Coordinates of C-alpha atoms and ligand atoms in Angstrom, one line a residue:
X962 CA 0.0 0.0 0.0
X963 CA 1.2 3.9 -1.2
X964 CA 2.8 5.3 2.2
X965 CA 0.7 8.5 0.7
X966 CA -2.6 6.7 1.6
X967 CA -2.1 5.6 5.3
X968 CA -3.0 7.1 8.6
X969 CA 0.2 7.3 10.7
X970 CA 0.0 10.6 13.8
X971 CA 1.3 13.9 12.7
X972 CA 5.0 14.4 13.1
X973 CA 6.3 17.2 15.1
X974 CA 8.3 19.7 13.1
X975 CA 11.0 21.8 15.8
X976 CA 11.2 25.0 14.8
X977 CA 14.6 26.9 15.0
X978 CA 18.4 25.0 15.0
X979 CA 21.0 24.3 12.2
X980 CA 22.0 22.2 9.5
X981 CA 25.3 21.0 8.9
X982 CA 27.4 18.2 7.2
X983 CA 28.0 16.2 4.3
X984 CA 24.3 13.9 2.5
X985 CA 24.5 12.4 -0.2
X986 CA 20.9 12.4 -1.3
X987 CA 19.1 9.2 -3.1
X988 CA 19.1 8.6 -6.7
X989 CA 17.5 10.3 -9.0
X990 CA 13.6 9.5 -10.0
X991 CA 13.3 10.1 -13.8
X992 CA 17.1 7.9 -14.3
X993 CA 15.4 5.3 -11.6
X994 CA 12.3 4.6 -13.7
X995 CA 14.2 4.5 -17.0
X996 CA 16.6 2.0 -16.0
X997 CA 14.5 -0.3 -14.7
X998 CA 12.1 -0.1 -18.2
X999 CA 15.3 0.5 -20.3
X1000 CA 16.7 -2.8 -18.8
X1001 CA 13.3 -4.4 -19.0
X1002 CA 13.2 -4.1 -23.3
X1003 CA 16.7 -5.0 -23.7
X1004 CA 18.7 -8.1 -24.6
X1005 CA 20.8 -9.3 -21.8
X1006 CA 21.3 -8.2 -17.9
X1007 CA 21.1 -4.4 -17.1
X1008 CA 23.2 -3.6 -13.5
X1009 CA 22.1 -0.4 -11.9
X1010 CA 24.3 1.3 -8.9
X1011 CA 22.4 4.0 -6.8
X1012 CA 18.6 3.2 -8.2
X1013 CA 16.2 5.4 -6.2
X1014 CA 14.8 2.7 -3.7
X1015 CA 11.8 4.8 -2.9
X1016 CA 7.4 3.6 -3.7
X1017 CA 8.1 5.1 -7.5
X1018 CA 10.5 3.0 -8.9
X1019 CA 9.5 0.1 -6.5
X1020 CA 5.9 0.5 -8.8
X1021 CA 7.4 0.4 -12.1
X1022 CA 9.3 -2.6 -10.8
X1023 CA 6.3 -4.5 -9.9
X1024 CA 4.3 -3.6 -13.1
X1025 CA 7.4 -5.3 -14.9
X1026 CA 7.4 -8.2 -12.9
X1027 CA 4.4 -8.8 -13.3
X1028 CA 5.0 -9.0 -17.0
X1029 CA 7.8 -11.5 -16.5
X1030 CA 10.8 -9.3 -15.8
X1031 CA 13.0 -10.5 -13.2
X1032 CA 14.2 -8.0 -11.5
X1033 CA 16.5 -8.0 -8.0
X1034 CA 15.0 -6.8 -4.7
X1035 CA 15.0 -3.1 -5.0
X1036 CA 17.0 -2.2 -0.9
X1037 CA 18.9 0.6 -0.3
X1038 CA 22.6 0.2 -1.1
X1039 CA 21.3 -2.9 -3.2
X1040 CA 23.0 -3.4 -7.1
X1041 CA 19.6 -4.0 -9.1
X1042 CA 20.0 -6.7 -11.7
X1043 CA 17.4 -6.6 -15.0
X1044 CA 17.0 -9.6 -16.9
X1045 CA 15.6 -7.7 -20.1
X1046 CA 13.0 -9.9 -22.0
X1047 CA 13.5 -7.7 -25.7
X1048 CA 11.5 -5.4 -27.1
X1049 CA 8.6 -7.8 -27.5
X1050 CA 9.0 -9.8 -25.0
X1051 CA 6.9 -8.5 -22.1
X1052 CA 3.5 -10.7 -21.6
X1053 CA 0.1 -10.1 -20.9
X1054 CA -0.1 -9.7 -17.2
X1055 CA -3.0 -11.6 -15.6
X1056 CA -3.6 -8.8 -12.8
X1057 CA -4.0 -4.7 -12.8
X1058 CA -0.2 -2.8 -13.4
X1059 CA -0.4 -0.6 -10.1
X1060 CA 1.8 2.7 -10.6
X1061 CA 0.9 3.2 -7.1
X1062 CA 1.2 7.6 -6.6
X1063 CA 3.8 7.5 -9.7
X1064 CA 2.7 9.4 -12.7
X1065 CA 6.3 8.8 -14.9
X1066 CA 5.2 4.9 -14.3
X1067 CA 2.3 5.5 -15.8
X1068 CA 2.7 7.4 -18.6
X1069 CA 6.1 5.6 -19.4
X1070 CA 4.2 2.3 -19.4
X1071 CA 1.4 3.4 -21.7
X1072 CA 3.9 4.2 -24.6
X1073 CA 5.5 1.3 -23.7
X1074 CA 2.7 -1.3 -23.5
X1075 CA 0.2 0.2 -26.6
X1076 CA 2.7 -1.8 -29.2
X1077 CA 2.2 -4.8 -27.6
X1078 CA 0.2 -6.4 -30.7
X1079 CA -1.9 -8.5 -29.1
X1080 CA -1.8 -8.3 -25.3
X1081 CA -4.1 -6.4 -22.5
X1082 CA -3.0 -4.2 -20.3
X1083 CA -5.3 -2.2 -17.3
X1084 CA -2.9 -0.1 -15.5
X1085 CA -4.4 1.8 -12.4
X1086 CA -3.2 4.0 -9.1
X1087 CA -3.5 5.6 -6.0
X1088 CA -6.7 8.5 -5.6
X1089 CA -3.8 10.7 -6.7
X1090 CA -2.9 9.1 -9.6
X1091 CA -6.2 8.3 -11.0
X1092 CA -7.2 12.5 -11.0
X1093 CA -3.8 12.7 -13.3
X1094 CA -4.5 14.4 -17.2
X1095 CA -3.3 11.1 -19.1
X1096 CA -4.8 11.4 -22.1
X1097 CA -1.6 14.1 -22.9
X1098 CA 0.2 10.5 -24.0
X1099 CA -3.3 8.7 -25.5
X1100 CA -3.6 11.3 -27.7
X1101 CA -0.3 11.3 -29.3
X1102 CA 0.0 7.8 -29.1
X1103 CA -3.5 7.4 -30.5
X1104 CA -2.1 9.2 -34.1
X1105 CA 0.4 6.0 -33.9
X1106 CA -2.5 3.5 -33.7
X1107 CA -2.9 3.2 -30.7
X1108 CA -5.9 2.1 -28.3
X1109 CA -6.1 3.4 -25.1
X1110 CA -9.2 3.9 -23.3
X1111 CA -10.2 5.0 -19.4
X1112 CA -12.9 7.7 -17.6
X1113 CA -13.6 10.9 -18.9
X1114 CA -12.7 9.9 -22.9
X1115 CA -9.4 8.1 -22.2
X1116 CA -8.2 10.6 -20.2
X1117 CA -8.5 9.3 -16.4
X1118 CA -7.1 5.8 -14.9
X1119 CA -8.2 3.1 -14.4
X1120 CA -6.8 2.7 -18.4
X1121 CA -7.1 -0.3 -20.1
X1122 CA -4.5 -0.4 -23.5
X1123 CA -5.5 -3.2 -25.8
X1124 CA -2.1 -3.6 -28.0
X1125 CA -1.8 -3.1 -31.7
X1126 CA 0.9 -2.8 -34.3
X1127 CA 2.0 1.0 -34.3
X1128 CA 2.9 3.3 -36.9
X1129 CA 5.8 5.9 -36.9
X1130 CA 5.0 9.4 -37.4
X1131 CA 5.8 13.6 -36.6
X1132 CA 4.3 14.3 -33.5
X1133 CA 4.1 18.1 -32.1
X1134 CA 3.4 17.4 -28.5
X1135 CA 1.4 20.0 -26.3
X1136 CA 3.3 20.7 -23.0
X1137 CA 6.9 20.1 -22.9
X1138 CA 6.8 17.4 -20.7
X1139 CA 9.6 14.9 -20.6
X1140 CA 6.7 11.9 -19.4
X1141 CA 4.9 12.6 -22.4
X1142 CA 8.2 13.1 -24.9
X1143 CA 9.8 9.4 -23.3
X1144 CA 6.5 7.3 -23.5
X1145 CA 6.4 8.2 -27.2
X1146 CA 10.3 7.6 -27.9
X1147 CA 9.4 3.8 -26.2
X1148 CA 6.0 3.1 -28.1
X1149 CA 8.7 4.8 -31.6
X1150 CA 11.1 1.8 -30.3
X1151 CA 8.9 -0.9 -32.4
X1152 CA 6.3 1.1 -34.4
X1153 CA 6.4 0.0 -38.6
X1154 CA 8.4 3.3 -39.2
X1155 CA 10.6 6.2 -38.1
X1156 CA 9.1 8.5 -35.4
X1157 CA 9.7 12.3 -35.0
X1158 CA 8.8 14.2 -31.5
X1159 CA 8.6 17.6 -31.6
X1160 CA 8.9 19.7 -28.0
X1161 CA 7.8 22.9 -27.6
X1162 CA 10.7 23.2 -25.2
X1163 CA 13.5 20.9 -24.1
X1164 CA 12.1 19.0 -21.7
X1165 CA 14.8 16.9 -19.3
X1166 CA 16.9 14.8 -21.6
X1167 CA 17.4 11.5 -19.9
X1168 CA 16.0 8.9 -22.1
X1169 CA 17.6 10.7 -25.1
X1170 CA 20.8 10.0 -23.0
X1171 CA 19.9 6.1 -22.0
X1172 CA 17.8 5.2 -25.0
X1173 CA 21.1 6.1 -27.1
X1174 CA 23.5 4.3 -25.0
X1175 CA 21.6 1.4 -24.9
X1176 CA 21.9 1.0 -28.5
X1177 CA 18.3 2.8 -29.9
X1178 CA 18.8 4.0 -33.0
X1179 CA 17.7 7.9 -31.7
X1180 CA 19.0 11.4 -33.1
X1181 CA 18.6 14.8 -31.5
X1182 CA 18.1 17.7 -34.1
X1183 CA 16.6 21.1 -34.1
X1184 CA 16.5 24.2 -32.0
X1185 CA 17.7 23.5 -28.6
X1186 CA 17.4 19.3 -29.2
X1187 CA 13.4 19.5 -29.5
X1188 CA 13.8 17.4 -32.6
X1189 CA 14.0 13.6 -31.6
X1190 CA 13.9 11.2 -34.2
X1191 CA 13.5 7.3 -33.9
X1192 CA 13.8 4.8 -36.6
X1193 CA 12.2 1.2 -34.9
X1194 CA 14.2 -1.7 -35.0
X1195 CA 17.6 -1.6 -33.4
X1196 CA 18.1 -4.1 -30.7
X1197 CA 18.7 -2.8 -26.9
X1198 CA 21.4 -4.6 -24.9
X1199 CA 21.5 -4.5 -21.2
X1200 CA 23.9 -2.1 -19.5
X1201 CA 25.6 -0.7 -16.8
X1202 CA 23.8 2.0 -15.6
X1203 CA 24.7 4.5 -12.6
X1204 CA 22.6 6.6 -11.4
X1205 CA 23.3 9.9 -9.9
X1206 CA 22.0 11.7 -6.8
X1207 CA 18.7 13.2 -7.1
X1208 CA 19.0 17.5 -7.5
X1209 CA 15.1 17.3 -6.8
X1210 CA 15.8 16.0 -3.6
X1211 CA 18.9 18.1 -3.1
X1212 CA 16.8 21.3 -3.6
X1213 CA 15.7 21.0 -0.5
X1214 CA 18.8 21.0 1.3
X1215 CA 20.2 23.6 -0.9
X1216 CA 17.3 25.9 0.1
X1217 CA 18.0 25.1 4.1
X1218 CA 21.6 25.5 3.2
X1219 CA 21.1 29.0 2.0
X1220 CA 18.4 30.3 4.4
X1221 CA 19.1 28.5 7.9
X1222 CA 21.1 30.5 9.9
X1223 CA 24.5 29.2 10.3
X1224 CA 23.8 26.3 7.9
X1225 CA 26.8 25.0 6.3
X1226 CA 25.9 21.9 3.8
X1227 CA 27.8 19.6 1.1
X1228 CA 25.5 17.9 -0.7
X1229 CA 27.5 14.8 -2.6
X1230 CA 26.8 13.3 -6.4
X1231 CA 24.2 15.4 -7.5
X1232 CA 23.1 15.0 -11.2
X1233 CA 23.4 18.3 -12.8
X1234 CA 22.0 17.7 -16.5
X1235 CA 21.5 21.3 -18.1
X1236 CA 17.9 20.2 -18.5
X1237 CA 17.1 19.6 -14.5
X1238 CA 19.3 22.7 -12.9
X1239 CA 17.2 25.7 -13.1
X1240 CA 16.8 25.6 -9.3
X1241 CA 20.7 26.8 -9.5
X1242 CA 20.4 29.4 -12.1
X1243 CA 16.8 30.9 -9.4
X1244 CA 19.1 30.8 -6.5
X1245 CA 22.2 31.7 -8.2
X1246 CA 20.1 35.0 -9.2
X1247 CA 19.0 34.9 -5.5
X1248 CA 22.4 35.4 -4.3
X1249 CA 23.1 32.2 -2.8
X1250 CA 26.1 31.0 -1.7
X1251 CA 26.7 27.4 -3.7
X1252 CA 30.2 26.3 -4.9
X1253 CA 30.1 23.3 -7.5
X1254 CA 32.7 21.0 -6.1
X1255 CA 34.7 18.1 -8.2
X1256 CA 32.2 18.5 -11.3
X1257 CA 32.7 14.9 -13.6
X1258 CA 30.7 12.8 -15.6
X1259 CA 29.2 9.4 -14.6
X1260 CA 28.2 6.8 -17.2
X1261 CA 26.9 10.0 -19.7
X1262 CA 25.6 12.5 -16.7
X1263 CA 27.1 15.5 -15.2
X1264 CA 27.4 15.1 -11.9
X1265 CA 29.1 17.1 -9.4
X1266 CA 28.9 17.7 -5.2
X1267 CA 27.1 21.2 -4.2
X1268 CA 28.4 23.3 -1.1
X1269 CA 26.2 25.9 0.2
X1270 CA 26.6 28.1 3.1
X1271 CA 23.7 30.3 4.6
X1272 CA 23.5 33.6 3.3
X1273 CA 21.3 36.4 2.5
X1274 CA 18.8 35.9 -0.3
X1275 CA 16.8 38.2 -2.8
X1276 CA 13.4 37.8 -4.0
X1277 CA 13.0 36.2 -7.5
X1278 CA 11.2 36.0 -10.6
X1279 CA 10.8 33.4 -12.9
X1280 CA 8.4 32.2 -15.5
X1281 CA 7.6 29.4 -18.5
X1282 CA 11.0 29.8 -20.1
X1283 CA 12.7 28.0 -17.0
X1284 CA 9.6 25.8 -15.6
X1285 CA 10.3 22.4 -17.8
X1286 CA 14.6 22.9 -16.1
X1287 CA 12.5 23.5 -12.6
X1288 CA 9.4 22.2 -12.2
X1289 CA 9.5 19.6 -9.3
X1290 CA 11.3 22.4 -7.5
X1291 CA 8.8 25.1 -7.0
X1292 CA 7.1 23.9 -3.8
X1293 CA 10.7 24.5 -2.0
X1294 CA 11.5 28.0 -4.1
X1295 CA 7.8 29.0 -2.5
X1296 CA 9.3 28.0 0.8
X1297 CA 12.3 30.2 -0.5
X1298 CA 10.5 33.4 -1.2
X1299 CA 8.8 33.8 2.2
X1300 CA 12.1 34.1 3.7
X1301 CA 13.5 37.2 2.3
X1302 CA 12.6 40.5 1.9
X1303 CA 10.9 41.8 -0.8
X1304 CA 8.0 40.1 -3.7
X1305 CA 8.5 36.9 -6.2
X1306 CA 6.7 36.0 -8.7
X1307 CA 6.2 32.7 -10.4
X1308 CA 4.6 32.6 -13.7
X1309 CA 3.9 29.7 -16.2
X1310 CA 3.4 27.2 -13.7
X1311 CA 0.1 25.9 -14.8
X1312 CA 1.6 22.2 -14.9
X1313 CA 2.0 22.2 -11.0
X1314 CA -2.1 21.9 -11.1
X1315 CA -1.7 18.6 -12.6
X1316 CA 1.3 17.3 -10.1
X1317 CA 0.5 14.5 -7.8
X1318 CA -1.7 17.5 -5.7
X1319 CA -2.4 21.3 -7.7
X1320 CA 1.1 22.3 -6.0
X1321 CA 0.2 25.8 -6.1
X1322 CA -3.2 25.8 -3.8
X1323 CA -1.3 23.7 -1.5
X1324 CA 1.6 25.6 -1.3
X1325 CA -0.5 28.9 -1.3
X1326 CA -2.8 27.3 1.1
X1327 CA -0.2 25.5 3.8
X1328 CA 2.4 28.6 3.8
X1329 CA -0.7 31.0 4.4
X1330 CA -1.5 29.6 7.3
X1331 CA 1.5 30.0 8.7
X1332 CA 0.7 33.7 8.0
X1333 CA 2.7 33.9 4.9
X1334 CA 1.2 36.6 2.4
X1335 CA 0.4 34.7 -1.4
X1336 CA -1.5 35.8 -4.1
X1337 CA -2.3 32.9 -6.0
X1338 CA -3.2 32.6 -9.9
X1339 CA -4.0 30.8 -12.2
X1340 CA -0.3 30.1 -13.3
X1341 CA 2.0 31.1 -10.9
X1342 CA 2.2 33.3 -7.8
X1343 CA 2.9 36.3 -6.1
X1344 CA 4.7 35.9 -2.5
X1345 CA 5.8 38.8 -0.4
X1346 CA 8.3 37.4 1.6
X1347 CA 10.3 38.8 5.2
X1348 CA 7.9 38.6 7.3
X1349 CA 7.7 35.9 10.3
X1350 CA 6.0 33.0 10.0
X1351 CA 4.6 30.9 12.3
X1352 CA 4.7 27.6 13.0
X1353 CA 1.1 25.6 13.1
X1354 CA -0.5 22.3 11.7
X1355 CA 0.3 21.4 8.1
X1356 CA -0.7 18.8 6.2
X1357 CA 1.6 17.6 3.1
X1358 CA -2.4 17.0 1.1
X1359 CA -0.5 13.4 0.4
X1360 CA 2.3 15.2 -1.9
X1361 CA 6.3 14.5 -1.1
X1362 CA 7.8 17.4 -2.3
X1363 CA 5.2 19.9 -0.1
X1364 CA 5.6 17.6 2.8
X1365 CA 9.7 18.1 2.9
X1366 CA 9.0 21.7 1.3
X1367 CA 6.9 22.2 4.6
X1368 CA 9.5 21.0 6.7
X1369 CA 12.3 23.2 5.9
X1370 CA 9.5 26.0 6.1
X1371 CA 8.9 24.8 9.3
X1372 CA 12.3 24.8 10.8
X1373 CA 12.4 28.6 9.6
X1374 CA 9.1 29.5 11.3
X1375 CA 8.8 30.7 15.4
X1376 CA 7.3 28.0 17.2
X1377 CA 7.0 24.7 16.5
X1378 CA 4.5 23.2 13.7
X1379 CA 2.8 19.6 13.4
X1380 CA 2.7 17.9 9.5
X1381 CA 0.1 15.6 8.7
X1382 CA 0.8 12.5 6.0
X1383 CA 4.6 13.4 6.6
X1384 CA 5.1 9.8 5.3
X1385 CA 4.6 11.0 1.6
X1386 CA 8.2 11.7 1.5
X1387 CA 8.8 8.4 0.9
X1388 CA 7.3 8.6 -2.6
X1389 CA 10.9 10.4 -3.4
X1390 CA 13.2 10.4 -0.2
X1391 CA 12.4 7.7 2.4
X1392 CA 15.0 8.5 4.5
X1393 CA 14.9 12.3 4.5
X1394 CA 13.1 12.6 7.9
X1395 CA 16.5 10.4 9.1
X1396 CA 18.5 13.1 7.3
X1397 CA 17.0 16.1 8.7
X1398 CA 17.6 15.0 12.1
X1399 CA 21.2 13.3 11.6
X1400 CA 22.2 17.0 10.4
X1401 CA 20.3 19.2 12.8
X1402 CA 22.4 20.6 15.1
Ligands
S3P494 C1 9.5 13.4 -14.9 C2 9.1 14.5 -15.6 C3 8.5 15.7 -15.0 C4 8.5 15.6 -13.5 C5 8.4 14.3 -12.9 C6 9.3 13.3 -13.5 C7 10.1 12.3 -15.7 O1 7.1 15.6 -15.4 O2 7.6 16.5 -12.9 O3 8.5 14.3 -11.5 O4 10.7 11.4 -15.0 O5 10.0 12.3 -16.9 P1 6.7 16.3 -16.8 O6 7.9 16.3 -17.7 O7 5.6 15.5 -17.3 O8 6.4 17.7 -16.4

């Protein structure tokens, strides 16, 4: 069962103290899930070092077991081994894919599953999940063939896909959205002819990267790689994948690190892809103090470790231009903004309505009542930041990014606070509530 949908007490959240020391944070999400379904389609064994062993990745593991992909117990630490099955060779599972509170399992699977000539697939999830726009891949995929059908026209889960051969075409996809862009490049992987996706801006690049390396026959072409072409075919062979530290997850130690007084924070192996580090380039402009230490390359991703020491911030700005190199980290930026002096503004944002909660009325809505004073609109928001806040009861609304967003928010606030379904962290970060206390000080 989703940690998101249990009824554990409310965990106290101490207000005031420091944060200091080395973390290396868990690995990252998006590389997690394409690893495991990289590894599933390929010939041969795929070894991954530093898989994300959070509820996410564990769903997209158990929606490929159940379509007779052996895969290793998922533990922390753990090497995960991938017997792949081919690019056919997944079968009809005789029970209901659960993606649990994971929407990248979801859509990844439907681009990877509507090929399947054939086979049926019903593929559900958590209450979450199932009020999740999907029909932003059953569309596209739809001009390829495909038939995908669920509530309200296709759009909602519970979604049944009843495979078919695909065909290869030019598809202009809506929203640059990386979920929608990878489940098309998988369902491209075995349609009768070459496929062309088309971003209206570059969306994070990580199953370019993987898809090529394992052997995909994939090029990237036009403005700023929106181009990405596929010709069906090539075979996949199992690799060895490692997978960096999450900067998601490190966000929120970077904020802490630059707002907590006397903070003092390295944060080790971060991934630092040019299409996932926005949140450095908003608190760059911010005036934070982060030094990029020992930056290298692991196994085709930039990685790097990130010092930051508290300092003093200014407000920012930001807006659609930056939200695809940013989005997962504008709960914590919210957080951000309250504590220094002046007024942010967030624009373009409209996709954080269709996160695993609207991210914007429960930010607005958690941060206001601890007094913080947010205008919010339809896509974005307007926070006037410096004055105190105070600490109270917050809920996370079942989301792990506001329920760690709220407890650095906490930490900054006078007097203590309460969080309700604090356990949602574990969606992304199971051992962050660990962390926060290991380097409290
Ligand atoms: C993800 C892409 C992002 C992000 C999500 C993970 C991925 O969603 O919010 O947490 O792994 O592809 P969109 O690209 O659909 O916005």
């Amino acid at each position: 069962m989703s940690a998101t949908g249990s009824n554990t007490p409310h965990r106290a959240l101490r207000s005031g103290g420091s944060l200091q020391g080395r973390v290396q944070v868990p690995g990252d999400k998006s590389i997690s899930h394409r690893s495991l379904l990289f590894g599933a389609i390929a010939e041969g064994t795929t070894r991954i070092e530093g898989l994300l062993p959070a509820e996410d990745p564990i769903s997209t593991a158990a929606c490929l077991r159940l379509m007779g992909v052996s895969i290793s117990p998922i533990e922390a630490g753990a090497i995960v081994t991938v017997e792949g099955v081919g690019l056919d060779g997944l079968k009809e599972p005789e029970a209901i894919l659960n993606c649990g509170n994971s929407g990248t399992t979801m859509r990844l699977m439907l681009g990877l599953l509507a090929g399947r000539d054939g086979r049926h697939f019903v593929l559900d999830g958590d209450a979450s999940l199932r009020r999740r726009p999907m029909r932003r891949v059953g569309q596209p995929l739809a001009s390829m063939g495909a038939d995908v059908r669920g509530r309200d026209g296709g759009n909602l889960a519970p979604l049944a896909v009843q495979g078919r051969p695909l065909k290869g075409t030019v598809i202009g996809t809506p929203v640059a959205s990386a979920q929608v862009k990878s489940a098309l490049l998988l369902a491209a992987l075995t349609a009768g002819s070459a496929t062309t996706v088309i971003e209206p801006a570059q969306s994070r690049d990580h199953s370019e990267r993987m898809l090529k390396a394992f052997g995909a026959d994939l090029t990237v072409g036009g403005e700023m790689g929106r181009h990405i072409s596929v010709n069906p075919g090539a075979t996949l062979h199992g690799q060895s994948v490692v997978v960096p530290g999450d900067i998601s997850s490190a966000a929120f130690w970077l904020v802490a690190g630059s707002l907590i007084p006397g903070a003092d924070l390295t944060i080790e192996n971060v991934g630092l892809n040019p299409t996932r580090t926005g949140i450095l380039e908003v608190l760059d402009q911010m005036g934070a103090q982060i030094e990029v230490l020992n930056p290298r390359d692991v196994a085709g991703e930039p990685v790097g470790d990130l010092r930051v020491t508290q300092g003093t911030l200014r407000p920012f700005e930001f807006g659609e231009e930056i939200m695809p190199r940013l989005v997962d980290e504008v709960p914590i930026l919210c957080v951000a903004a309250c504590f220094c002096d002046g007024e942010s503004r967030i624009s373009g944002a409209s996709e954080l309505r269709v996160k695993e909660t609207d991210r914007l009325a429960v930010m607005a809505r958690q941060l206001q009542a601890m007094g913080a004073d947010i205008d919010e609109r339809e896509d974005g928001m307007t926070i006037r930041g410096g004055r105190p806040l105070k600490g109270t009861s917050l809920d996370s609304e079942t989301d792990h990014r506001v329920a760690m967003s709220l407890a650095i928010a906490a930490m900054l606030a006078k007097g203590d606070s309460t969080l309700a379904r604090s356990e949602a962290a574990a969606v992304s970060y199971p051992t962050f509530w660990d962390e926060l206390e290991r380097l409290r000080s």
